Short mmCIF file of C-alpha atoms and ligand atoms in Angstrom, two decimals:
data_model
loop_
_atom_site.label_atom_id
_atom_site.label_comp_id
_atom_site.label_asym_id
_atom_site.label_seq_id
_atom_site.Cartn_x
_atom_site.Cartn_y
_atom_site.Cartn_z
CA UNK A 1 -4.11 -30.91 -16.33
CA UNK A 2 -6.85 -33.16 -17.36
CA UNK A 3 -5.44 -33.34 -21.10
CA UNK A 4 -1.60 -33.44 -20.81
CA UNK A 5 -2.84 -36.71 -18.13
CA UNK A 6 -2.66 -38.69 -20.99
CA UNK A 7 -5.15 -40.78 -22.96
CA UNK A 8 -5.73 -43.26 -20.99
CA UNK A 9 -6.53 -41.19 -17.76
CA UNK A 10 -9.16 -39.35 -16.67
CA UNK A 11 -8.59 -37.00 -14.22
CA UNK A 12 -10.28 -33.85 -13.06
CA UNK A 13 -7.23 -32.37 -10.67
CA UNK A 14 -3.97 -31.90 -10.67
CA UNK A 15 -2.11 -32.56 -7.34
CA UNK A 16 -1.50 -29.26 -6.19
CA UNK A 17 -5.45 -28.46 -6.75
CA UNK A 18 -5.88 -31.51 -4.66
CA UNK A 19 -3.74 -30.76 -1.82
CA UNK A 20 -5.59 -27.28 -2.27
CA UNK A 21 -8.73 -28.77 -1.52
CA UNK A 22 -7.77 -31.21 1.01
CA UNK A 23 -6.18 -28.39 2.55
CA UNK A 24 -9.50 -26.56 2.73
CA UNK A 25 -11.41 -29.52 4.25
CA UNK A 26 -8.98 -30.10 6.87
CA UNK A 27 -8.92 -26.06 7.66
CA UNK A 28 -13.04 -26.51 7.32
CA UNK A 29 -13.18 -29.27 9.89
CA UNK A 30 -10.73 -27.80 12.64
CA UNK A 31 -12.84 -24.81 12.20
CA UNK A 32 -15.89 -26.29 13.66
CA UNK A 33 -14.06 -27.71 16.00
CA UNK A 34 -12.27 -24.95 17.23
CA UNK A 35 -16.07 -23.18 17.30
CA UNK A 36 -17.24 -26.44 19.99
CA UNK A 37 -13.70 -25.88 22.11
CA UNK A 38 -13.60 -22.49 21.84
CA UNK A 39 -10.72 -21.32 20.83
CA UNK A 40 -12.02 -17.46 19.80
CA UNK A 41 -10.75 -14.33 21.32
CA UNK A 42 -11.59 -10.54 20.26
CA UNK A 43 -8.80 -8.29 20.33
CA UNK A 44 -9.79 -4.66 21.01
CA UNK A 45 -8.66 -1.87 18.60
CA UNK A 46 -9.41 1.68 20.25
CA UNK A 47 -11.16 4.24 18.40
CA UNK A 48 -10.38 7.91 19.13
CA UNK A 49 -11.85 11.40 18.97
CA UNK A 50 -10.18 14.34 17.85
CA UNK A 51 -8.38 14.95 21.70
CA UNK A 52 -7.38 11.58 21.29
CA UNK A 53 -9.39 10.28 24.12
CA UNK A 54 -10.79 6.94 23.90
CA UNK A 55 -14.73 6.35 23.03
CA UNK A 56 -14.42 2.61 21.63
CA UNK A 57 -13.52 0.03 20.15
CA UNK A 58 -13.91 -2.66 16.84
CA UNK A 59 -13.38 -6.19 18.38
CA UNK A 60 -11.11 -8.41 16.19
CA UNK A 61 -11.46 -11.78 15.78
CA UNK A 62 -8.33 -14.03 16.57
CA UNK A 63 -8.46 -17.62 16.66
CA UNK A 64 -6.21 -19.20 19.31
CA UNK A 65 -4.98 -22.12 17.56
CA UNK A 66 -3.77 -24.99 19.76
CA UNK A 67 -0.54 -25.65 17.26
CA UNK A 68 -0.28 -22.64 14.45
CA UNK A 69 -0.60 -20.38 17.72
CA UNK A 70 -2.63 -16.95 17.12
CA UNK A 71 -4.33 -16.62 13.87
CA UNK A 72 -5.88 -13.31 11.96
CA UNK A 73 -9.13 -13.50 10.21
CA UNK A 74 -7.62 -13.20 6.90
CA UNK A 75 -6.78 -17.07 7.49
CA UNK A 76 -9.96 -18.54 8.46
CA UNK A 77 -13.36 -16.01 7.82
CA UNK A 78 -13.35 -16.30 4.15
CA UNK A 79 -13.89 -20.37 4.54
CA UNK A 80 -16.05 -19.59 7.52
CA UNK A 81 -17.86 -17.56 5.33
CA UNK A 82 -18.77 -20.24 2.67
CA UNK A 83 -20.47 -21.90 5.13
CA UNK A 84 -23.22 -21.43 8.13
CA UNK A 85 -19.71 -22.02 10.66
CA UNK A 86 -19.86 -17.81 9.92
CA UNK A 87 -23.46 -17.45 12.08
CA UNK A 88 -22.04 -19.64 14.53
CA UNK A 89 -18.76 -17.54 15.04
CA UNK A 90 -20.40 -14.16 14.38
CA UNK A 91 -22.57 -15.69 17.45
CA UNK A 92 -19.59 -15.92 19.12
CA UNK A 93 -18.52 -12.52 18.30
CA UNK A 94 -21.59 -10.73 19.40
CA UNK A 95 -21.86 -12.86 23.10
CA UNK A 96 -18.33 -11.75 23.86
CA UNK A 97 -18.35 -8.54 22.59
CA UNK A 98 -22.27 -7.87 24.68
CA UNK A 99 -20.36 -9.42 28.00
CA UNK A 100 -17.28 -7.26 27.70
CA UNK A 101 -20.08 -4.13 27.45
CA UNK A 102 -22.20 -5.32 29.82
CA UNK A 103 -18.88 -5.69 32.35
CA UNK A 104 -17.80 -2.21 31.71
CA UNK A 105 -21.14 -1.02 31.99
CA UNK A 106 -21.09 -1.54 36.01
CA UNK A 107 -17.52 0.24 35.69
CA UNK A 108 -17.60 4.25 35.71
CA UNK A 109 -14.96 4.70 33.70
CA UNK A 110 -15.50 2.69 30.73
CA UNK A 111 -19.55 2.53 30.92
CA UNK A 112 -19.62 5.01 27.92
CA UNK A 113 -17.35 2.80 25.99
CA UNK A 114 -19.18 1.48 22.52
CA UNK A 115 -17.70 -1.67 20.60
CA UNK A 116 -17.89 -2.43 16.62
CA UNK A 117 -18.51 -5.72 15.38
CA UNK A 118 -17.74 -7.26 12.19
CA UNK A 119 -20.83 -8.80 10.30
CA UNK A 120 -20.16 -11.29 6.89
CA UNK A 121 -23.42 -10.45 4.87
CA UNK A 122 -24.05 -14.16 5.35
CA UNK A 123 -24.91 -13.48 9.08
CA UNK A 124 -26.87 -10.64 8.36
CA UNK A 125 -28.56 -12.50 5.75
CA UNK A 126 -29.51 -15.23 7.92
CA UNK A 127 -33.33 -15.60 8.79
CA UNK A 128 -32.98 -15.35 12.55
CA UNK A 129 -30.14 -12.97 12.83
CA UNK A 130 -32.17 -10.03 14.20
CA UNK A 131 -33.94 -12.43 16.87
CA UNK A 132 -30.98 -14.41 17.61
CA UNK A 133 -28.42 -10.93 17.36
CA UNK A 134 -31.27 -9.46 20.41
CA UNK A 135 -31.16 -12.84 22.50
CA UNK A 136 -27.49 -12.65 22.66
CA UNK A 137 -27.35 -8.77 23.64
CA UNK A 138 -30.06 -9.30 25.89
CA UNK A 139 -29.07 -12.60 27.86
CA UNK A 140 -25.46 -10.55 28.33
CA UNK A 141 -27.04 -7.85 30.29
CA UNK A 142 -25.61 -5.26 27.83
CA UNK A 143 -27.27 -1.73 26.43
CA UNK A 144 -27.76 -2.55 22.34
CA UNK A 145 -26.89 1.70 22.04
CA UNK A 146 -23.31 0.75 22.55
CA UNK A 147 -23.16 -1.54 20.08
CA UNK A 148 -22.36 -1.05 16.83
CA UNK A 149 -22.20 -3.19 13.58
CA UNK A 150 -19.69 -2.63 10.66
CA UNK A 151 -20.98 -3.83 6.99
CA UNK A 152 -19.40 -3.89 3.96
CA UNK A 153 -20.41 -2.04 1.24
CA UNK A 154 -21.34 -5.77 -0.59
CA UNK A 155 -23.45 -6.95 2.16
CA UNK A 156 -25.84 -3.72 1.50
CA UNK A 157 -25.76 -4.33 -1.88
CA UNK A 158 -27.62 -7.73 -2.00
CA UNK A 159 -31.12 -8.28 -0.53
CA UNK A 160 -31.61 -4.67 0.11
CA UNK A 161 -35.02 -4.55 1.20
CA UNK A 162 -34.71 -7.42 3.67
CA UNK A 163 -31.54 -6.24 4.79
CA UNK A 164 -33.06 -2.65 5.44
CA UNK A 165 -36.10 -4.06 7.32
CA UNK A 166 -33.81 -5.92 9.41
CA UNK A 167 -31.59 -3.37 10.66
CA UNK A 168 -33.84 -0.55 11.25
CA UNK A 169 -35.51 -3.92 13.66
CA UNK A 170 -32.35 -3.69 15.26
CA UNK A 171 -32.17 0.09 15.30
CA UNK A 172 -35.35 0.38 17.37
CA UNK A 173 -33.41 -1.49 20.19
CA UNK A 174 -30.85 1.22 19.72
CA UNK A 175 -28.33 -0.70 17.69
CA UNK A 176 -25.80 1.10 15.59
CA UNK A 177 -24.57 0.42 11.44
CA UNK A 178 -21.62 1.86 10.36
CA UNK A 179 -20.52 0.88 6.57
CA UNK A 180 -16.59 -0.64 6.81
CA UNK A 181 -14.22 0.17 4.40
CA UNK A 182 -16.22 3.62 2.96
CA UNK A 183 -15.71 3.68 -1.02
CA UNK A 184 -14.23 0.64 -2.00
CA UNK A 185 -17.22 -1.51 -2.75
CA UNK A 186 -20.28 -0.73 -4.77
CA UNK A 187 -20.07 2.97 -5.15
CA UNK A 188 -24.13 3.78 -5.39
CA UNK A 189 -24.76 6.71 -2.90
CA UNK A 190 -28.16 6.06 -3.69
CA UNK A 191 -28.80 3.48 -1.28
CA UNK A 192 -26.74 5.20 1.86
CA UNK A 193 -30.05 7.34 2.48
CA UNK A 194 -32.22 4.11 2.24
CA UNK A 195 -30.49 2.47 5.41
CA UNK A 196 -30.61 3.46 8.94
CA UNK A 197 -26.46 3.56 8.92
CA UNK A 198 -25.09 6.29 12.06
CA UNK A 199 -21.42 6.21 10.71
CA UNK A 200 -18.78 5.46 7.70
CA UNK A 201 -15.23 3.71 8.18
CA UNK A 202 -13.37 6.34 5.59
CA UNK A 203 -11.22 3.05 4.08
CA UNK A 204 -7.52 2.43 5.05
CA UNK A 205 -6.61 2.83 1.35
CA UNK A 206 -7.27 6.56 1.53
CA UNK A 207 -5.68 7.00 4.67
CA UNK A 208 -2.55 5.54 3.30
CA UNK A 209 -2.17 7.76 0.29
CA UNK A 210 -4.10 11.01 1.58
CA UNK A 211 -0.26 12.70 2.21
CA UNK A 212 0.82 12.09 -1.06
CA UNK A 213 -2.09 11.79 -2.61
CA UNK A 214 -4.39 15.00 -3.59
CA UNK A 215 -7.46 12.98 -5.18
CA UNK A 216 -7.47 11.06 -2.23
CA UNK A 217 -7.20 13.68 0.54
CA UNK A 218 -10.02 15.08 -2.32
CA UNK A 219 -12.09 11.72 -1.10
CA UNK A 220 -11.16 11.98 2.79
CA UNK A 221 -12.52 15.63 2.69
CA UNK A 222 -15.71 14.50 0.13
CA UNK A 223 -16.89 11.34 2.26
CA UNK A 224 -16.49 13.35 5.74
CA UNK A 225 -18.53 16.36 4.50
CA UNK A 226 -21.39 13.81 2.68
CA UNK A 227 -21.44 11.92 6.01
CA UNK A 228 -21.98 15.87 8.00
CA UNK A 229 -24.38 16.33 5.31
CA UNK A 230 -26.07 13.20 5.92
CA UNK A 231 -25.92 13.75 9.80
CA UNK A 232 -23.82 10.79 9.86
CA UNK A 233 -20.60 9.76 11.92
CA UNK A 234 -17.09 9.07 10.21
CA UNK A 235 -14.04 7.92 11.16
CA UNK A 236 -10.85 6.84 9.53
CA UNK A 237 -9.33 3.38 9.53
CA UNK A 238 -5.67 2.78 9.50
CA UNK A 239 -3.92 5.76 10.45
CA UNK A 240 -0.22 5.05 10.85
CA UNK A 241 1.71 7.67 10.89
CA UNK A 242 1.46 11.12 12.72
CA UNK A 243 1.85 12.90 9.48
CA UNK A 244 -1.37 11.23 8.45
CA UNK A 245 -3.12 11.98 11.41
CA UNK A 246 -2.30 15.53 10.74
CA UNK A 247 -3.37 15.83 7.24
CA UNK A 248 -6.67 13.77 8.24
CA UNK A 249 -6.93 16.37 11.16
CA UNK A 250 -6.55 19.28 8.16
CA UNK A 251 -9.43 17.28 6.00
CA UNK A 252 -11.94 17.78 8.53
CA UNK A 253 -11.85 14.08 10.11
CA UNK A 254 -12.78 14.06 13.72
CA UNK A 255 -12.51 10.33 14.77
CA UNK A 256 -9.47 8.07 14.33
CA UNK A 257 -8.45 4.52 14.61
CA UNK A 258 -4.98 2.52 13.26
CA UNK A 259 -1.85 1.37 14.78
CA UNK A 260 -0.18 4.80 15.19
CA UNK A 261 -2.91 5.27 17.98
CA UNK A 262 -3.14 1.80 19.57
CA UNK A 263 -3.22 -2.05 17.92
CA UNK A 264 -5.82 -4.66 18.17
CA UNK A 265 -4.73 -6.38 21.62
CA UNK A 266 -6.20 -8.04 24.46
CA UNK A 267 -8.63 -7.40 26.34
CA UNK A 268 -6.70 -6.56 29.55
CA UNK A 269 -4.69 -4.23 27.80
CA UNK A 270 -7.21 -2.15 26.26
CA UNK A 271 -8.87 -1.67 29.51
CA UNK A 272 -5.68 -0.60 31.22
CA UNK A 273 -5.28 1.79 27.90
CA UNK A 274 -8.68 2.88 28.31
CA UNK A 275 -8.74 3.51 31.77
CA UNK A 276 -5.82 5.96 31.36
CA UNK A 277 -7.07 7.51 28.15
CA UNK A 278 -10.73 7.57 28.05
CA UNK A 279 -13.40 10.26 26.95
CA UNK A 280 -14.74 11.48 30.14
CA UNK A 281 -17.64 13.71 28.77
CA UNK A 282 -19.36 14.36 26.25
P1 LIG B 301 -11.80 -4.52 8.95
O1 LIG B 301 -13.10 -4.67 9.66
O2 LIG B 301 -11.72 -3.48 7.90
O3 LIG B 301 -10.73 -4.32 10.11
C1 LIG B 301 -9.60 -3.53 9.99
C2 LIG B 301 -8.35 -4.37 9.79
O4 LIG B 301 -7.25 -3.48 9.66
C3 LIG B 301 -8.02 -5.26 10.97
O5 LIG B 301 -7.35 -6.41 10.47
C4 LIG B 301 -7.05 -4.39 11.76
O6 LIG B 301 -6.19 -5.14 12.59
C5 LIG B 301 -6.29 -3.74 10.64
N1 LIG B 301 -5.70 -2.47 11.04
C6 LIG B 301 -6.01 -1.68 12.08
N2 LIG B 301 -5.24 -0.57 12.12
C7 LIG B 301 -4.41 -0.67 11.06
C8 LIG B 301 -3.35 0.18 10.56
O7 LIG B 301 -3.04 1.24 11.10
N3 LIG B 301 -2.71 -0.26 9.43
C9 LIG B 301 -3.06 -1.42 8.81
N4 LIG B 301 -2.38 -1.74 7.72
N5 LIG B 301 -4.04 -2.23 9.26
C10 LIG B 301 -4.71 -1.85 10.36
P2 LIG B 301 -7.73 -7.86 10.98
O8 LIG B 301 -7.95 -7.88 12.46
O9 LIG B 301 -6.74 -8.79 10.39
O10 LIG B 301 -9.14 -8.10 10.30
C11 LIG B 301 -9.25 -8.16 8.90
C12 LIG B 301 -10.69 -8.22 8.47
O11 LIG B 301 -11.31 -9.43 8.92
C13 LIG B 301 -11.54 -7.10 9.03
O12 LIG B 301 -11.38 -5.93 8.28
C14 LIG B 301 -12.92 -7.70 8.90
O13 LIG B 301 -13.41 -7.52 7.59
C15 LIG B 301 -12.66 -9.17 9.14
N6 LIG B 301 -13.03 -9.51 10.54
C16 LIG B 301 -12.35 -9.29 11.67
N7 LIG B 301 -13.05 -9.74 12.74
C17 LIG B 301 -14.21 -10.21 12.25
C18 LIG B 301 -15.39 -10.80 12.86
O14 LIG B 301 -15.52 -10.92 14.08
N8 LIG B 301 -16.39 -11.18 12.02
C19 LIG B 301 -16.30 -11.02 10.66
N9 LIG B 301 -17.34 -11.41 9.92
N10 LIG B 301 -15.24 -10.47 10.07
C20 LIG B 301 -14.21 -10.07 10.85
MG1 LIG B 302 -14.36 -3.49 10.53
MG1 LIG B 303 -12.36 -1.67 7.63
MG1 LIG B 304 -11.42 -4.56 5.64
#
C-alpha cells in the first residue's frame, strides 16, 4: 500500500489496516471498561465420569456486553491477552469461580463439586500470580483442592523453571494443573514429568475424528494409558455425539465433557443440572 500511494505520499497503512487498528483500540478500551463495570460472567460446562454423574465443571468466560449482547472468549481474550487487562480478568475469573465453590461448599450436594479455570500464560507468568491467585481463594472462603487450573501446552513451554516453582507453590495449598487441549501444542513429553500436572484435557480435535479416524482413536487410547502410566487424570473435551462417547468409552477414557453431555450455561442451570445428576460417592 505504501508504494502504489503514489510519489508524493507517504503512508504506512492502508485504510482497511487502519480501521483494523482503530478497531482494536476501541475493542481495547471497552475492555477495561467492561473489567471496572463488570460485565463478566462464567458459564459452567459439566464434566462427567464414566456413569455420567457430575464431578465438575470448567468455568467459561462470557462477557455481557451492554450492546453486542453475550460475547465468547474467542472475541475478546486474545486482545486481553496482549496486555496486563488478562491478570485483571483472570482475577476476575478466579474470585468468581472461588465464591461459586465456596457457596456450594456449605451445600451437601454439590460440596464435592471441583471447577477448572482457564489461565493465559501471561497470568501465570505474572510475578504475583501465586500470592495474588491464594488471596483470592482464600478471601472467598473456598478449599484450593477443588480447584483446578487448565494450561496450554505453550504456557509450559516458556519460563519452565519459574513456571514449575510456581505451581508446585500452589500445589502445596492443594491446587490442581491439568494441561488443556492434550497434543496440540509443543509435543515434548519430556517436560510432563517435570510439572506437578494431576490431569490432561485429551483435545477436541481427537474427539472429533476418533470414529472415523484410527490414528486418532490410536492417540485417544496412547494419551489415556501415558496419563494411567503417569498416575495422572484424563478427560476428553468436546464429545458431541453418542457414537463418540461410545468409541471414547471403548478407548479406555473414563471422564467426559462436550455438548452431547451438557453446554457451558449459567450458573443457575448447572446447579439445577447438578443437583439432579451429581456424583454422590466416591
Ligand atoms: P478451552 O479451555 O479449550 O475450552 C473449551 C471450548 O470448547 C469452550 O469454548 C467450550 O465452550 C467449547 N466446547 C465445549 N464442548 C464442546 C463441544 O462438544 N464441541 C465444540 N465444538 N466445542 C465445545 P469457549 O467457551 O468459546 O472458550 C474458548 C477458549 O477460550 C477456551 O478453550 C479457553 O482457551 C479460552 N477461555 C475461556 N474462558 C477463559 C478464561 O476465563 N480465561 C482464559 N485465559 N481463557 C479462557
Ligand atoms: Mg479449558
Ligand atoms: Mg480445551
Ligand atoms: Mg482450546
Amino acid at each position: 500500500a505504501a508504494k502504489s500511494a503514489g510519489r508524493n505520499a507517504i503512508r504506512f497503512f492502508d485504510p482497511a489496516m487502519q480501521r483494523m487498528i482503530d478497531e482494536r483500540a476501541r475493542l481495547q478500551d471497552e475492555l477495561s471498561h467492561a473489567v471496572e463495570r463488570g460485565e463478566f460472567v462464567l458459564y459452567y460446562q459439566p464434566q462427567f465420569d464414566v456413569e455420567q454423574k457430575i464431578v465438575g465443571a470448567e468455568a467459561l468466560l462470557r462477557w455481557q456486553h451492554p450492546l453486542r449482547g453475550l460475547l465468547a472468549p474467542g472475541s475478546f481474550i486474545p486482545l486481553a491477552e496482549t496486555s496486563d487487562l488478562i491478570v485483571r480478568l483472570g482475577d476476575i475469573v478466579l474470585r468468581q469461580a472461588s465464591e461459586r465453590l465456596a457457596a456450594w461448599s456449605r451445600m451437601p450436594a454439590l460440596a464435592r463439586l471441583g471447577i477448572a479455570v482457564n489461565v493465559s500464560a501471561r497470568q501465570m507468568h505474572d510475578e504475583d500470580f501465586v500470592a495474588r491467585s491464594l488471596g483470592i481463594i482464600r478471601a472467598a472462603g473456598a478449599d484450593p483442592s477443588r480447584l483446578s487450573m487448565e494450561l496450554t501446552e505453550s504456557l509450559l513451554a516458556t519460563d519452565i523453571e519459574a513456571t514449575i516453582e510456581k505451581m508446585h507453590s500452589l500445589r502445596r495449598e492443594g491446587v490442581c494443573f491439568s494441561v488443556d487441549d492434550f497434543g496440540t501444542g509443543f509435543s515434548s513429553l519430556s517436560y510432563i514429568q517435570r510439572f506437578p500436572l494431576s490431569s490432561l484435557k485429551i483435545d477436541q480435535s481427537f474427539v472429533a475424528t476418533c470414529v472415523d479416524n484410527p490414528r486418532s482413536a490410536g492417540i485417544v487410547e496412547i494419551v489415556i494409558g501415558l496419563a494411567d502410566r503417569l498416575g495422572l487424570g484424563h478427560i476428553a473435551e468436546g464429545v458431541e455425539t453418542a457414537v463418540q462417547l461410545e468409541q471414547l468409552k471403548a478407548l479406555g477414557c473414563r471422564a467426559f465433557q462436550g455438548y452431547l453431555l451438557g453446554w457451558p450455561m449459567p450458573v443457575e442451570e448447572f446447579e439445577a443440572m447438578a443437583l439432579a445428576r451429581v456424583a454422590t460417592s466416591g
